[in-house]
Coordinates of C-alpha atoms in Angstrom, one line a residue:
Chain A
M1 CA 4.9 -19.6 4.1
G2 CA 6.2 -20.9 0.3
R3 CA 5.7 -17.1 -0.6
Y4 CA 7.9 -15.7 1.5
K5 CA 10.9 -17.6 1.0
E6 CA 12.6 -16.0 -1.8
N7 CA 13.3 -12.4 -1.1
M8 CA 12.4 -10.9 -4.8
K9 CA 10.8 -7.4 -4.0
V10 CA 8.4 -5.1 -5.1
Y11 CA 8.5 -1.4 -5.1
L12 CA 6.2 1.2 -4.6
D13 CA 6.6 4.3 -6.7
F14 CA 7.2 6.3 -3.7
E15 CA 9.9 3.8 -1.9
K16 CA 12.3 4.9 -4.8
P17 CA 14.5 6.3 -2.8
V18 CA 14.6 3.4 -0.4
A19 CA 14.5 0.7 -3.8
D20 CA 17.9 2.6 -5.1
L21 CA 19.6 2.9 -2.0
E22 CA 18.5 -1.3 -1.6
G23 CA 20.0 -2.1 -5.2
K24 CA 23.0 -0.6 -4.1
L25 CA 23.0 -2.5 -1.0
A26 CA 22.8 -6.0 -2.7
E27 CA 25.4 -5.0 -5.4
L28 CA 27.6 -4.3 -2.6
R29 CA 26.8 -7.7 -0.7
T30 CA 27.6 -9.8 -4.1
L31 CA 31.3 -7.2 -4.0
E32 CA 31.7 -8.2 -0.3
E33 CA 31.2 -12.4 -1.0
G34 CA 33.6 -11.6 -3.8
E35 CA 36.7 -9.9 -2.2
G36 CA 35.8 -9.4 0.5
G37 CA 36.9 -5.9 2.3
V38 CA 36.8 -3.6 5.8
G39 CA 35.5 -0.8 2.9
I40 CA 33.3 -2.7 1.3
A41 CA 31.9 -3.6 5.3
D42 CA 31.2 0.0 6.7
E43 CA 29.9 1.1 3.2
I44 CA 27.3 -1.3 3.3
A45 CA 26.6 -0.7 7.0
R46 CA 26.4 2.9 5.9
L47 CA 24.1 2.5 3.3
Q48 CA 21.8 0.5 5.5
T49 CA 21.1 3.2 8.0
K50 CA 20.2 5.1 5.4
A51 CA 17.9 2.5 3.5
D52 CA 16.3 2.2 6.6
Q53 CA 16.4 5.7 7.9
A54 CA 14.5 6.4 4.0
L55 CA 12.0 4.0 4.7
R56 CA 11.0 4.9 8.3
D57 CA 10.9 8.5 6.4
I58 CA 8.6 7.2 4.0
Y59 CA 6.0 5.1 5.8
G60 CA 6.2 7.9 8.9
K61 CA 4.1 10.4 6.6
L62 CA 2.1 7.7 3.8
T63 CA -1.0 9.7 2.3
P64 CA -4.1 8.1 2.4
W65 CA -3.5 6.8 -1.5
Q66 CA 0.1 6.0 -0.7
K67 CA -1.7 3.5 2.2
T68 CA -4.0 2.5 -0.6
Q69 CA -1.3 1.1 -2.0
V70 CA 0.8 -0.4 0.7
A71 CA -3.0 -1.8 1.3
R72 CA -3.0 -3.5 -2.6
H73 CA 0.5 -4.2 -2.0
P74 CA 1.1 -8.0 -3.7
E75 CA 3.5 -9.0 -0.8
R76 CA 1.3 -7.8 1.9
P77 CA 0.5 -11.3 3.5
H78 CA -3.2 -12.6 2.9
T79 CA -6.1 -14.0 4.3
L80 CA -4.5 -17.8 3.4
D81 CA -1.0 -16.6 5.1
Y82 CA -2.8 -15.0 8.2
I83 CA -4.6 -18.9 8.3
S84 CA -1.8 -20.8 8.1
A85 CA 0.9 -17.6 10.7
L86 CA -2.6 -18.4 13.2
I87 CA -4.5 -21.3 12.9
E88 CA -3.7 -24.9 13.8
D89 CA -5.4 -27.6 12.4
Y90 CA -7.4 -25.8 9.2
T91 CA -9.7 -27.6 8.1
P92 CA -11.3 -25.4 4.8
M93 CA -15.4 -26.1 4.2
A94 CA -16.6 -25.2 1.0
G95 CA -19.7 -24.6 -0.5
D96 CA -23.2 -22.3 0.1
R97 CA -25.0 -25.7 -0.4
Q98 CA -27.2 -23.8 -2.6
Y99 CA -25.5 -23.6 -5.9
G100 CA -21.3 -23.4 -5.1
E101 CA -18.1 -23.0 -4.1
D102 CA -16.9 -19.4 -4.2
E103 CA -12.9 -19.1 -3.7
A104 CA -13.0 -15.5 -3.0
I105 CA -13.9 -16.5 0.3
V106 CA -12.2 -18.8 1.8
G107 CA -13.0 -20.8 4.9
G108 CA -13.6 -23.4 8.0
L109 CA -12.8 -24.6 11.4
G110 CA -9.2 -25.1 13.0
R111 CA -7.6 -24.0 16.5
F112 CA -6.2 -20.4 17.6
R113 CA -4.1 -20.6 20.3
D114 CA -6.1 -23.9 21.8
R115 CA -9.5 -22.3 21.0
P116 CA -11.4 -23.9 18.2
V117 CA -12.5 -21.4 16.1
M118 CA -14.2 -20.8 12.5
V119 CA -12.3 -18.6 10.3
L120 CA -12.8 -17.0 6.7
G121 CA -11.2 -14.4 5.0
H122 CA -12.3 -12.8 1.0
E123 CA -8.2 -14.5 -0.5
K124 CA -7.4 -11.9 -3.0
G125 CA -4.7 -14.9 -4.1
S126 CA -0.7 -14.4 -4.5
D127 CA 0.1 -15.4 -8.3
T128 CA -1.5 -15.2 -11.6
E129 CA -3.3 -18.8 -11.4
S130 CA -4.2 -18.1 -7.8
R131 CA -5.3 -14.6 -8.4
L132 CA -7.9 -15.9 -11.1
K133 CA -8.9 -19.0 -9.0
H134 CA -9.8 -16.8 -5.8
N135 CA -11.3 -14.2 -8.0
F136 CA -9.1 -11.2 -7.0
G137 CA -10.9 -11.2 -3.8
M138 CA -14.1 -10.3 -5.0
A139 CA -16.7 -12.1 -3.7
R140 CA -20.3 -14.2 -5.5
P141 CA -23.6 -14.3 -3.9
E142 CA -22.4 -17.5 -3.2
G143 CA -19.3 -16.7 -1.5
Y144 CA -21.6 -14.7 0.6
R145 CA -24.4 -17.2 1.5
K146 CA -20.9 -19.5 2.3
T147 CA -19.9 -17.2 5.0
V148 CA -23.5 -17.8 6.3
R149 CA -23.1 -21.3 6.4
L150 CA -20.3 -21.2 8.4
M151 CA -21.0 -18.8 10.8
E152 CA -24.2 -20.3 11.6
T153 CA -21.9 -24.0 11.9
A154 CA -20.1 -22.0 14.4
D155 CA -23.3 -20.4 16.8
R156 CA -24.0 -24.0 16.9
F157 CA -20.9 -25.2 18.4
G158 CA -20.0 -22.2 20.1
L159 CA -17.1 -21.4 18.0
P160 CA -16.1 -17.7 18.2
V161 CA -15.8 -16.6 14.9
I162 CA -12.2 -15.0 13.7
T163 CA -12.6 -13.0 9.8
F164 CA -10.0 -11.5 7.3
V165 CA -11.5 -8.7 5.4
D166 CA -9.7 -8.5 2.0
T167 CA -11.6 -7.1 -0.9
A168 CA -12.1 -4.3 -3.4
G169 CA -15.4 -5.0 -3.9
A170 CA -18.4 -8.0 -4.4
Y171 CA -17.8 -8.3 -7.8
P172 CA -20.4 -6.8 -10.1
G173 CA -21.2 -9.1 -12.9
I174 CA -24.1 -10.9 -14.2
G175 CA -24.5 -13.5 -12.9
A176 CA -23.5 -12.5 -9.4
E177 CA -26.7 -10.1 -9.8
E178 CA -28.5 -12.2 -10.8
R179 CA -27.7 -14.5 -8.3
G180 CA -28.9 -11.8 -5.8
Q181 CA -25.2 -10.1 -4.9
A182 CA -27.3 -7.6 -2.6
E183 CA -29.4 -10.3 -0.6
A184 CA -26.4 -12.2 0.0
I185 CA -24.6 -8.9 1.4
A186 CA -27.3 -8.1 3.2
R187 CA -28.0 -11.9 4.6
G188 CA -23.8 -11.9 5.6
I189 CA -24.6 -8.6 7.9
D190 CA -27.6 -9.8 9.4
A191 CA -25.9 -13.1 10.2
C192 CA -23.0 -11.5 10.9
L193 CA -25.3 -9.9 14.2
A194 CA -27.2 -12.5 15.0
L195 CA -24.1 -14.6 16.1
G196 CA -24.3 -15.5 20.0
T197 CA -20.4 -16.3 19.7
P198 CA -18.1 -13.9 20.0
T199 CA -16.8 -12.5 16.6
V200 CA -13.5 -10.4 15.7
S201 CA -12.7 -8.9 12.1
V202 CA -9.2 -7.8 10.3
I203 CA -9.4 -5.4 8.5
I204 CA -5.9 -6.7 6.4
G205 CA -5.4 -4.9 3.4
E206 CA -9.1 -3.4 1.4
G207 CA -12.0 -2.8 2.9
G208 CA -13.9 -2.2 0.2
S209 CA -17.7 -1.2 -0.2
G210 CA -20.8 -3.6 1.2
G211 CA -18.9 -6.6 -0.2
A212 CA -15.9 -6.3 3.2
V213 CA -19.3 -5.1 5.5
A214 CA -20.9 -9.0 5.0
I215 CA -18.1 -10.6 6.6
A216 CA -17.0 -7.3 9.3
V217 CA -20.0 -6.6 11.2
T218 CA -18.3 -8.3 14.2
N219 CA -17.6 -7.5 18.3
A220 CA -14.7 -6.3 17.1
V221 CA -12.8 -5.1 14.5
L222 CA -9.6 -4.5 13.7
M223 CA -7.4 -2.7 11.8
M224 CA -4.1 -3.0 10.6
E225 CA -1.9 0.1 10.4
H226 CA -1.3 0.8 6.7
S227 CA -4.9 -1.4 5.5
I228 CA -7.8 1.2 4.2
Y229 CA -11.6 0.7 4.6
T230 CA -13.9 2.6 2.0
V231 CA -17.7 2.7 1.3
A232 CA -16.3 2.9 -2.1
S233 CA -12.9 2.1 -4.6
P234 CA -11.1 5.4 -4.1
E235 CA -11.0 4.7 -8.5
A236 CA -14.5 4.3 -8.3
S237 CA -15.2 7.3 -5.4
A238 CA -14.2 9.0 -8.0
S239 CA -15.7 7.7 -10.9
I240 CA -19.1 9.0 -8.8
L241 CA -18.0 12.0 -7.7
W242 CA -15.8 13.5 -10.5
H243 CA -16.4 11.4 -13.4
D244 CA -12.9 10.8 -13.6
S245 CA -11.2 7.4 -12.0
S246 CA -7.9 8.7 -12.5
R247 CA -8.5 10.9 -9.9
A248 CA -8.0 8.2 -7.4
A249 CA -5.5 9.9 -4.8
D250 CA -8.0 12.9 -4.3
A251 CA -10.7 10.7 -3.7
A252 CA -8.5 8.6 -0.9
T253 CA -7.9 11.7 0.8
A254 CA -11.2 13.1 0.6
M255 CA -13.1 9.8 1.5
K256 CA -11.0 9.1 4.6
V257 CA -10.0 5.8 4.8
T258 CA -7.6 5.3 6.6
A259 CA -6.8 3.1 9.9
S260 CA -6.4 6.7 11.9
D261 CA -9.5 8.0 10.4
L262 CA -11.4 5.5 11.0
K263 CA -10.6 5.0 14.8
R264 CA -11.3 8.4 15.4
F265 CA -15.0 8.7 13.6
K266 CA -14.8 4.8 16.1
V267 CA -16.1 3.3 13.2
I268 CA -13.1 0.6 14.2
D269 CA -12.0 -0.6 17.5
Q270 CA -8.1 -0.6 17.3
I271 CA -5.2 -0.4 15.2
I272 CA -2.4 -2.7 14.9
S273 CA 0.7 -1.7 14.6
E274 CA 2.7 -2.6 11.3
P275 CA 6.3 -3.3 11.3
V276 CA 8.8 0.1 9.1
G277 CA 7.4 -0.8 5.3
G278 CA 4.4 -1.8 5.7
A279 CA 3.5 -5.9 6.4
H280 CA 5.0 -6.7 3.4
R281 CA 8.5 -6.3 4.8
A282 CA 8.1 -8.1 8.0
P283 CA 5.2 -10.5 7.1
Q284 CA 5.5 -13.6 10.2
E285 CA 5.8 -10.0 12.6
A286 CA 2.8 -8.0 11.1
M287 CA 0.5 -11.2 11.0
E288 CA 2.0 -12.7 14.8
S289 CA 1.2 -8.8 16.0
A290 CA -2.8 -9.9 14.0
G291 CA -2.2 -13.1 15.9
R292 CA -2.2 -11.2 19.7
A293 CA -4.7 -9.1 19.0
I294 CA -7.3 -11.0 18.0
E295 CA -5.9 -13.0 21.7
S296 CA -6.7 -10.3 23.4
V297 CA -10.4 -9.6 22.4
L298 CA -11.8 -13.0 22.5
K299 CA -10.2 -13.0 26.1
E300 CA -12.3 -9.9 27.2
F301 CA -15.3 -12.3 26.3
D302 CA -14.6 -15.6 27.6
G303 CA -17.7 -16.3 29.9
V304 CA -19.6 -13.8 28.7
E305 CA -23.8 -15.2 27.4
S306 CA -24.4 -15.4 24.0
D307 CA -27.5 -13.3 24.8
E308 CA -24.5 -10.3 26.2
I309 CA -22.2 -11.3 23.1
R310 CA -25.4 -10.6 20.9
R311 CA -26.3 -7.2 23.0
R312 CA -23.1 -5.4 23.1
R313 CA -22.6 -5.9 19.0
R314 CA -25.7 -4.6 18.5
E315 CA -25.3 -1.8 20.7
K316 CA -21.7 -1.1 19.4
F317 CA -22.8 -0.2 16.0
I318 CA -26.4 1.3 16.7
A319 CA -24.4 4.0 19.1
M320 CA -22.0 4.1 15.4
G321 CA -21.8 7.6 14.6
R322 CA -24.6 9.2 17.3
S323 CA -21.6 11.0 19.4
L324 CA -18.2 11.9 16.5
Chain B
M1 CA -59.0 -1.4 -5.0
N2 CA -61.3 1.1 -4.3
W3 CA -61.0 3.2 -8.2
I4 CA -62.8 6.4 -6.6
N5 CA -59.9 6.7 -3.7
N6 CA -57.6 6.5 -5.8
I7 CA -58.3 7.9 -9.3
V8 CA -61.1 10.4 -7.9
R9 CA -60.3 12.3 -4.9
P10 CA -56.4 13.0 -6.5
K11 CA -58.3 14.9 -8.7
I12 CA -60.3 16.0 -6.9
R13 CA -58.1 17.6 -4.7
G14 CA -56.5 18.3 -7.1
L15 CA -59.2 21.1 -7.9
L16 CA -59.4 21.7 -4.2
V17 CA -55.0 22.6 -3.4
K18 CA -53.4 25.4 -5.5
K19 CA -50.7 23.9 -6.3
E20 CA -48.2 25.9 -8.1
T21 CA -47.3 25.1 -11.9
P22 CA -45.1 23.3 -13.0
D23 CA -42.8 24.4 -15.3
N24 CA -43.7 21.4 -18.0
L25 CA -47.3 21.1 -18.4
W26 CA -46.9 17.3 -20.2
V27 CA -44.7 14.9 -19.0
K28 CA -43.3 12.6 -22.2
C29 CA -43.6 8.6 -21.5
P30 CA -39.9 7.7 -21.6
E31 CA -40.7 4.4 -23.5
T32 CA -43.4 5.4 -25.8
G33 CA -42.9 9.4 -26.4
E34 CA -46.7 9.5 -25.4
M35 CA -47.0 12.8 -24.1
V36 CA -49.5 13.3 -20.7
F37 CA -50.7 16.2 -19.4
H38 CA -49.0 16.5 -15.8
R39 CA -52.7 16.9 -14.1
D40 CA -53.8 13.6 -15.7
L41 CA -50.5 11.8 -14.7
E42 CA -51.0 13.0 -11.3
A43 CA -54.4 11.8 -11.3
N44 CA -53.6 8.1 -12.5
L45 CA -50.6 7.5 -9.7
H46 CA -47.8 8.9 -12.2
V47 CA -48.5 5.6 -13.9
I48 CA -48.4 7.1 -18.2
P49 CA -51.9 5.6 -18.9
G50 CA -51.1 4.6 -22.4
S51 CA -47.9 3.1 -21.7
G52 CA -48.2 1.5 -18.4
H53 CA -45.0 3.0 -17.5
H54 CA -44.5 4.2 -14.2
M55 CA -43.1 7.5 -13.6
R56 CA -41.2 8.4 -9.7
M57 CA -43.8 9.9 -7.4
P58 CA -43.3 12.4 -5.5
A59 CA -42.0 11.3 -1.4
E60 CA -45.4 13.3 -0.4
T61 CA -48.0 11.6 -2.3
R62 CA -46.6 8.4 -1.4
L63 CA -47.4 8.9 2.4
K64 CA -51.3 10.7 0.9
Q65 CA -52.3 7.6 -1.6
L66 CA -51.1 5.3 1.2
F67 CA -52.9 5.8 4.4
D68 CA -56.8 6.6 4.9
N69 CA -58.0 9.8 3.9
G70 CA -54.8 10.8 2.8
E71 CA -54.0 11.5 6.7
Y72 CA -50.9 10.3 8.2
V73 CA -48.2 11.7 11.0
R74 CA -44.8 12.1 10.3
I75 CA -42.5 10.6 13.3
E76 CA -39.5 12.4 13.9
T77 CA -36.3 11.1 13.1
P78 CA -33.4 11.8 15.0
D79 CA -30.4 15.4 14.0
V80 CA -27.2 13.5 13.3
V81 CA -23.6 15.2 13.1
A82 CA -23.3 17.7 10.2
D83 CA -21.0 17.1 7.6
P84 CA -18.5 14.6 10.0
L85 CA -15.8 14.7 7.0
K86 CA -15.6 17.9 6.0
F87 CA -16.1 17.2 2.6
R88 CA -15.8 18.8 -0.9
D89 CA -15.6 17.4 -4.4
E90 CA -16.7 20.3 -6.5
R91 CA -18.9 21.2 -4.0
R92 CA -18.5 21.7 -0.6
Y93 CA -21.0 18.4 0.4
S94 CA -22.5 21.2 3.0
D95 CA -24.1 23.7 0.8
R96 CA -24.9 20.7 -1.1
I97 CA -27.2 19.3 1.6
K98 CA -28.7 22.8 2.0
D99 CA -30.0 22.6 -1.7
S100 CA -31.4 19.9 -0.9
R101 CA -33.0 20.9 2.1
A102 CA -34.1 24.6 -0.2
K103 CA -35.3 22.0 -3.2
T104 CA -37.4 19.3 -0.4
G105 CA -38.8 21.3 1.9
E106 CA -36.8 18.3 3.9
R107 CA -34.6 17.5 6.5
D108 CA -33.2 14.6 4.3
A109 CA -33.9 11.8 2.5
V110 CA -36.3 9.2 4.1
R111 CA -39.8 10.0 6.1
I112 CA -41.1 8.6 8.6
A113 CA -44.8 8.6 9.1
Y114 CA -48.0 6.6 11.1
G115 CA -51.3 6.5 9.8
T116 CA -53.8 3.6 9.3
L117 CA -54.3 1.5 6.0
D118 CA -57.5 0.3 6.0
A119 CA -57.6 1.9 9.6
Q120 CA -55.0 -0.8 10.1
P121 CA -52.3 1.1 12.0
V122 CA -49.2 1.0 10.1
T123 CA -45.3 2.9 9.8
V124 CA -44.3 3.7 6.9
G125 CA -41.1 5.1 5.5
V126 CA -40.5 6.4 2.0
Q127 CA -37.0 7.3 0.5
D128 CA -37.1 10.3 -1.3
F129 CA -35.4 10.2 -4.5
E130 CA -35.2 13.6 -5.0
F131 CA -33.0 14.2 -2.0
M132 CA -29.6 13.9 -3.0
G133 CA -30.7 10.4 -4.8
G134 CA -32.0 9.0 -2.0
S135 CA -28.2 8.3 -1.0
L136 CA -28.0 6.3 2.5
G137 CA -26.0 8.6 4.9
M138 CA -26.2 8.7 8.7
A139 CA -29.1 11.1 8.5
A140 CA -31.8 8.5 6.4
G141 CA -29.9 5.8 8.5
E142 CA -31.9 7.0 11.6
A143 CA -34.5 7.6 10.0
V144 CA -34.7 4.0 8.8
I145 CA -33.9 2.8 12.1
T146 CA -36.8 5.2 14.0
G147 CA -38.8 3.4 10.9
L148 CA -38.7 0.2 11.9
E149 CA -38.5 1.0 15.7
T150 CA -41.7 3.2 15.8
A151 CA -43.5 -0.1 14.5
A152 CA -41.9 -2.0 17.0
E153 CA -42.7 0.4 19.6
R154 CA -46.4 0.9 18.3
R155 CA -46.9 -3.2 17.1
T156 CA -47.1 -1.9 14.2
P157 CA -45.8 -3.3 10.4
F158 CA -43.2 -1.1 8.1
I159 CA -44.0 -0.5 4.4
L160 CA -41.0 0.5 3.4
F161 CA -41.2 2.1 -0.1
A162 CA -37.2 2.5 -1.2
A163 CA -35.3 4.3 -3.8
S164 CA -31.8 5.6 -3.7
G165 CA -28.8 5.1 -5.4
G166 CA -27.2 3.4 -2.7
A167 CA -24.3 5.2 -0.3
R168 CA -24.2 8.6 0.2
M169 CA -19.9 9.3 -0.8
Q170 CA -19.8 12.5 1.1
E171 CA -20.2 10.4 4.2
G172 CA -17.7 7.9 3.7
I173 CA -17.6 4.7 6.0
L174 CA -20.5 6.5 8.2
S175 CA -22.1 6.6 5.5
L176 CA -21.3 2.5 4.7
M177 CA -22.2 1.5 8.1
Q178 CA -25.6 2.1 8.1
M179 CA -25.7 -1.6 6.3
P180 CA -25.2 -2.6 9.6
R181 CA -27.2 -0.4 11.5
S182 CA -30.4 -0.3 10.2
T183 CA -30.2 -4.1 9.7
V184 CA -29.8 -4.1 13.5
A185 CA -33.2 -2.4 13.6
V186 CA -34.7 -5.3 10.6
A187 CA -33.7 -8.3 13.1
K188 CA -35.4 -6.5 16.1
L189 CA -38.9 -6.1 14.2
R190 CA -38.4 -8.9 13.0
E191 CA -37.9 -10.7 17.1
A192 CA -40.8 -8.4 17.9
R193 CA -42.8 -10.4 15.0
L194 CA -44.0 -7.8 12.6
P195 CA -44.2 -7.7 9.3
Y196 CA -41.9 -5.1 7.5
I197 CA -42.9 -5.3 3.5
V198 CA -40.4 -4.2 1.3
V199 CA -42.1 -1.4 -1.5
L200 CA -38.7 -1.6 -3.9
T201 CA -38.8 1.9 -6.6
H202 CA -37.2 3.1 -9.3
P203 CA -34.2 2.7 -8.8
T204 CA -33.3 1.4 -6.0
T205 CA -29.1 -0.2 -6.0
G206 CA -26.2 -0.1 -3.4
G207 CA -26.4 -0.6 -0.1
V208 CA -29.4 0.3 0.5
T209 CA -29.7 -3.0 -1.1
A210 CA -27.4 -4.7 0.3
S211 CA -29.0 -4.4 3.2
Y212 CA -32.7 -2.6 4.9
A213 CA -34.4 -3.3 1.3
M214 CA -33.3 -7.2 0.8
L215 CA -34.2 -8.5 4.3
G216 CA -37.8 -8.1 4.1
D217 CA -40.5 -10.5 4.9
I218 CA -42.1 -9.6 2.1
H219 CA -40.2 -8.1 -1.2
I220 CA -42.7 -5.7 -3.6
A221 CA -41.7 -4.4 -6.8
E222 CA -42.9 -1.6 -8.9
P223 CA -42.9 -2.5 -12.8
G224 CA -39.8 -1.8 -14.3
A225 CA -37.8 -0.8 -11.6
L226 CA -34.3 -1.2 -11.7
I227 CA -33.2 -2.9 -9.1
G228 CA -29.3 -4.6 -7.9
F229 CA -26.6 -4.4 -6.4
A230 CA -23.7 -2.9 -8.6
G231 CA -25.2 0.1 -11.0
P232 CA -25.3 -1.0 -15.1
R233 CA -22.1 0.8 -16.1
V234 CA -20.3 -0.9 -13.5
I235 CA -20.7 -3.6 -15.0
E236 CA -20.7 -3.5 -17.8
Q237 CA -17.2 -1.5 -18.0
T238 CA -16.2 -4.6 -15.6
I239 CA -16.9 -7.4 -17.5
R240 CA -16.7 -5.1 -21.0
E241 CA -20.4 -7.2 -21.9
K242 CA -23.8 -5.4 -23.3
L243 CA -26.4 -6.1 -20.5
P244 CA -29.2 -8.7 -21.4
P245 CA -32.3 -6.1 -22.0
G246 CA -34.7 -6.4 -19.0
F247 CA -31.7 -6.8 -16.7
Q248 CA -31.9 -6.2 -13.1
R249 CA -35.3 -5.0 -14.2
S250 CA -38.4 -5.7 -11.2
E251 CA -39.6 -8.5 -13.2
Y252 CA -35.9 -9.9 -13.7
L253 CA -35.8 -10.0 -10.7
L254 CA -39.2 -12.0 -10.0
K255 CA -37.7 -14.2 -12.2
H256 CA -35.2 -15.0 -10.3
G257 CA -36.9 -15.0 -6.8
M258 CA -35.4 -11.9 -5.6
V259 CA -39.2 -10.8 -4.7
D260 CA -42.4 -12.2 -4.4
M261 CA -44.4 -10.2 -6.4
V262 CA -44.2 -6.9 -8.7
V263 CA -47.2 -4.9 -8.4
H264 CA -48.9 -1.9 -10.4
R265 CA -49.1 0.7 -8.1
H266 CA -52.9 1.1 -8.9
D267 CA -52.6 -2.3 -7.0
L268 CA -50.2 -1.7 -4.4
R269 CA -52.6 -0.1 -1.5
A270 CA -54.6 -3.5 -1.9
T271 CA -51.8 -5.3 -2.1
L272 CA -50.1 -4.0 1.2
S273 CA -53.2 -3.8 3.0
R274 CA -54.1 -7.3 2.5
I275 CA -51.1 -8.8 3.4
C276 CA -50.5 -7.0 6.8
R277 CA -53.9 -8.0 7.0
I278 CA -53.0 -11.4 6.9
L279 CA -49.6 -11.3 8.5
L280 CA -51.3 -9.7 12.1
K281 CA -54.1 -11.7 11.9
A282 CA -56.9 -9.6 11.5
P283 CA -60.3 -10.3 9.3
S284 CA -59.8 -9.8 5.7
L285 CA -61.4 -7.1 3.9
G286 CA -62.4 -9.3 0.9
H287 CA -65.0 -11.0 3.6
S288 CA -68.5 -10.1 4.6
V289 CA -68.2 -12.4 7.2
P290 CA -65.6 -12.1 9.5
V291 CA -63.4 -14.9 10.6
T292 CA -63.9 -16.6 13.4
G293 CA -61.2 -16.4 16.1
A294 CA -59.7 -13.1 14.8
P295 CA -58.2 -11.4 17.5
D296 CA -59.5 -8.0 17.2
A297 CA -62.4 -7.2 14.8
E298 CA -62.7 -3.5 15.7
P299 CA -61.5 -0.8 13.9
V300 CA -58.1 0.3 15.7
Q301 CA -57.9 3.8 16.9
L302 CA -54.8 6.1 16.1
P303 CA -53.4 7.2 19.6
P304 CA -52.2 10.6 19.6
P305 CA -49.9 12.0 17.4
M306 CA -46.4 12.6 18.3
A307 CA -45.4 14.5 15.9
E308 CA -47.0 17.3 14.0
A309 CA -48.6 16.2 11.1
A310 CA -47.6 17.2 8.1
D311 CA -48.8 20.3 6.4

């Protein structure tokens, strides 16, 4: 978990009140180290309470657009963070055996709380180098074909599949189209539905369009409190609806992209609460909550036959939207 | 294909059926600029005679042209929750829907029909681009599912004419969920070992291509159709490059292995019929000698109509 060691914070624009208070706190702490004194300690305690309250207030009423920004926060835990926090014996697998290896989607074998599992997800990367390597989590056809291969392997060996969803969408490029992006996503959805082992997905940041669905057609779909799941990114939606991508905030509101909206539409099964101030403030705590939720889903399927697992998954999706 | 069926009959029908006169009697070919009289265009299945450019074919004409004697029964598709997001952009979604319904006389973008194709029963879905760009919302999703399920129940192939700009944005995530939902129904038809044939027409993009339209046993594309996941404008904006000529067109998809064949509209009906008959092990129409061991050589009777026949 190297990337959480140095405590350098990125503040979102609506977090400014907190940023100001925490800035002052940091100054006071340096002062305290140098001089000490009762007065300073009191001031620190007072400001800390104030900062905590400001954070709670802000995060208690995030707008859909603010949630979108939290979902994309650079310090928000990504798939590889979840894997390292929750999966032991992680053994990455690579390649679609047809064309190449797409690192926008990572995955492999591992153990989740003593259960052998297959785990996979979109990885956005956490610095310039890794972002480029993972193509910002925007997969090409070979990425989706890799997920199909991993899922089929899981099915053959009776392993449950855990997926982490975090993508703005599938990559729109010439090569991706040439190699059949649409077909790759369609086969991904098909493969999700065909699995005879329990499957659970967690939308940890952005669930963007078909590129997200390709790995999210699972027995249980869980969503982190401040993540979003949408038919098209707010920017793309704004560009389609108003021919103006700068109206992304309006689109985020109109498109109903938040976890609570999706729970209301019964598109997701459960919302996983995040620590105050979002998962990036306390990544371990957030990932631990996700771990508990995943475990309880997998427990539900202990001893359930493959046909029944498949049937329940199909019926869940077929029923979707029929009663709202 | 019997040319009399396709050329002469629509002409005769055109003379018998009184139609509203379209505003524009002459249609310009988008490729060559050639002007074609609308009736000649209709008679030629909406293909420009000179250039061979395939113009959009009205959904109803599709059905009439495909089924024997132009006869079919419409299969009713389920009603869905209206405007779940209470959506409005510049206009209310509910108003847009009203307009599209008035314009097309249809409830939504996908219609399902049942009838025979060279005496072989088939279930057919047509996605109507005239209805909000053929966009895939809850109603269209339900219709596609109904089509696939009807085919499975009645033991017929399912032929789908796809045309869509993609997901219906105004239904948000519920539109996106039509991708897995329709895929469940495709899987069921596959398990029933019945043919699923997709005809990709201009244009088919987005969530439709990325789900049921790319999961057929056979993929047929009409010449020159735009078929892809991301639209060309989005790709150009992302990569900031000019796209190669013919990019995402049917012939390009054929070259890159995404479709089995590009078929001229004049040959489409015969091609579909031939494929269905082979996959169902029915005797060939092209041979006078019946295939030995064919399970059912007698012509199949249509079961009583489930829904009222269209017009």
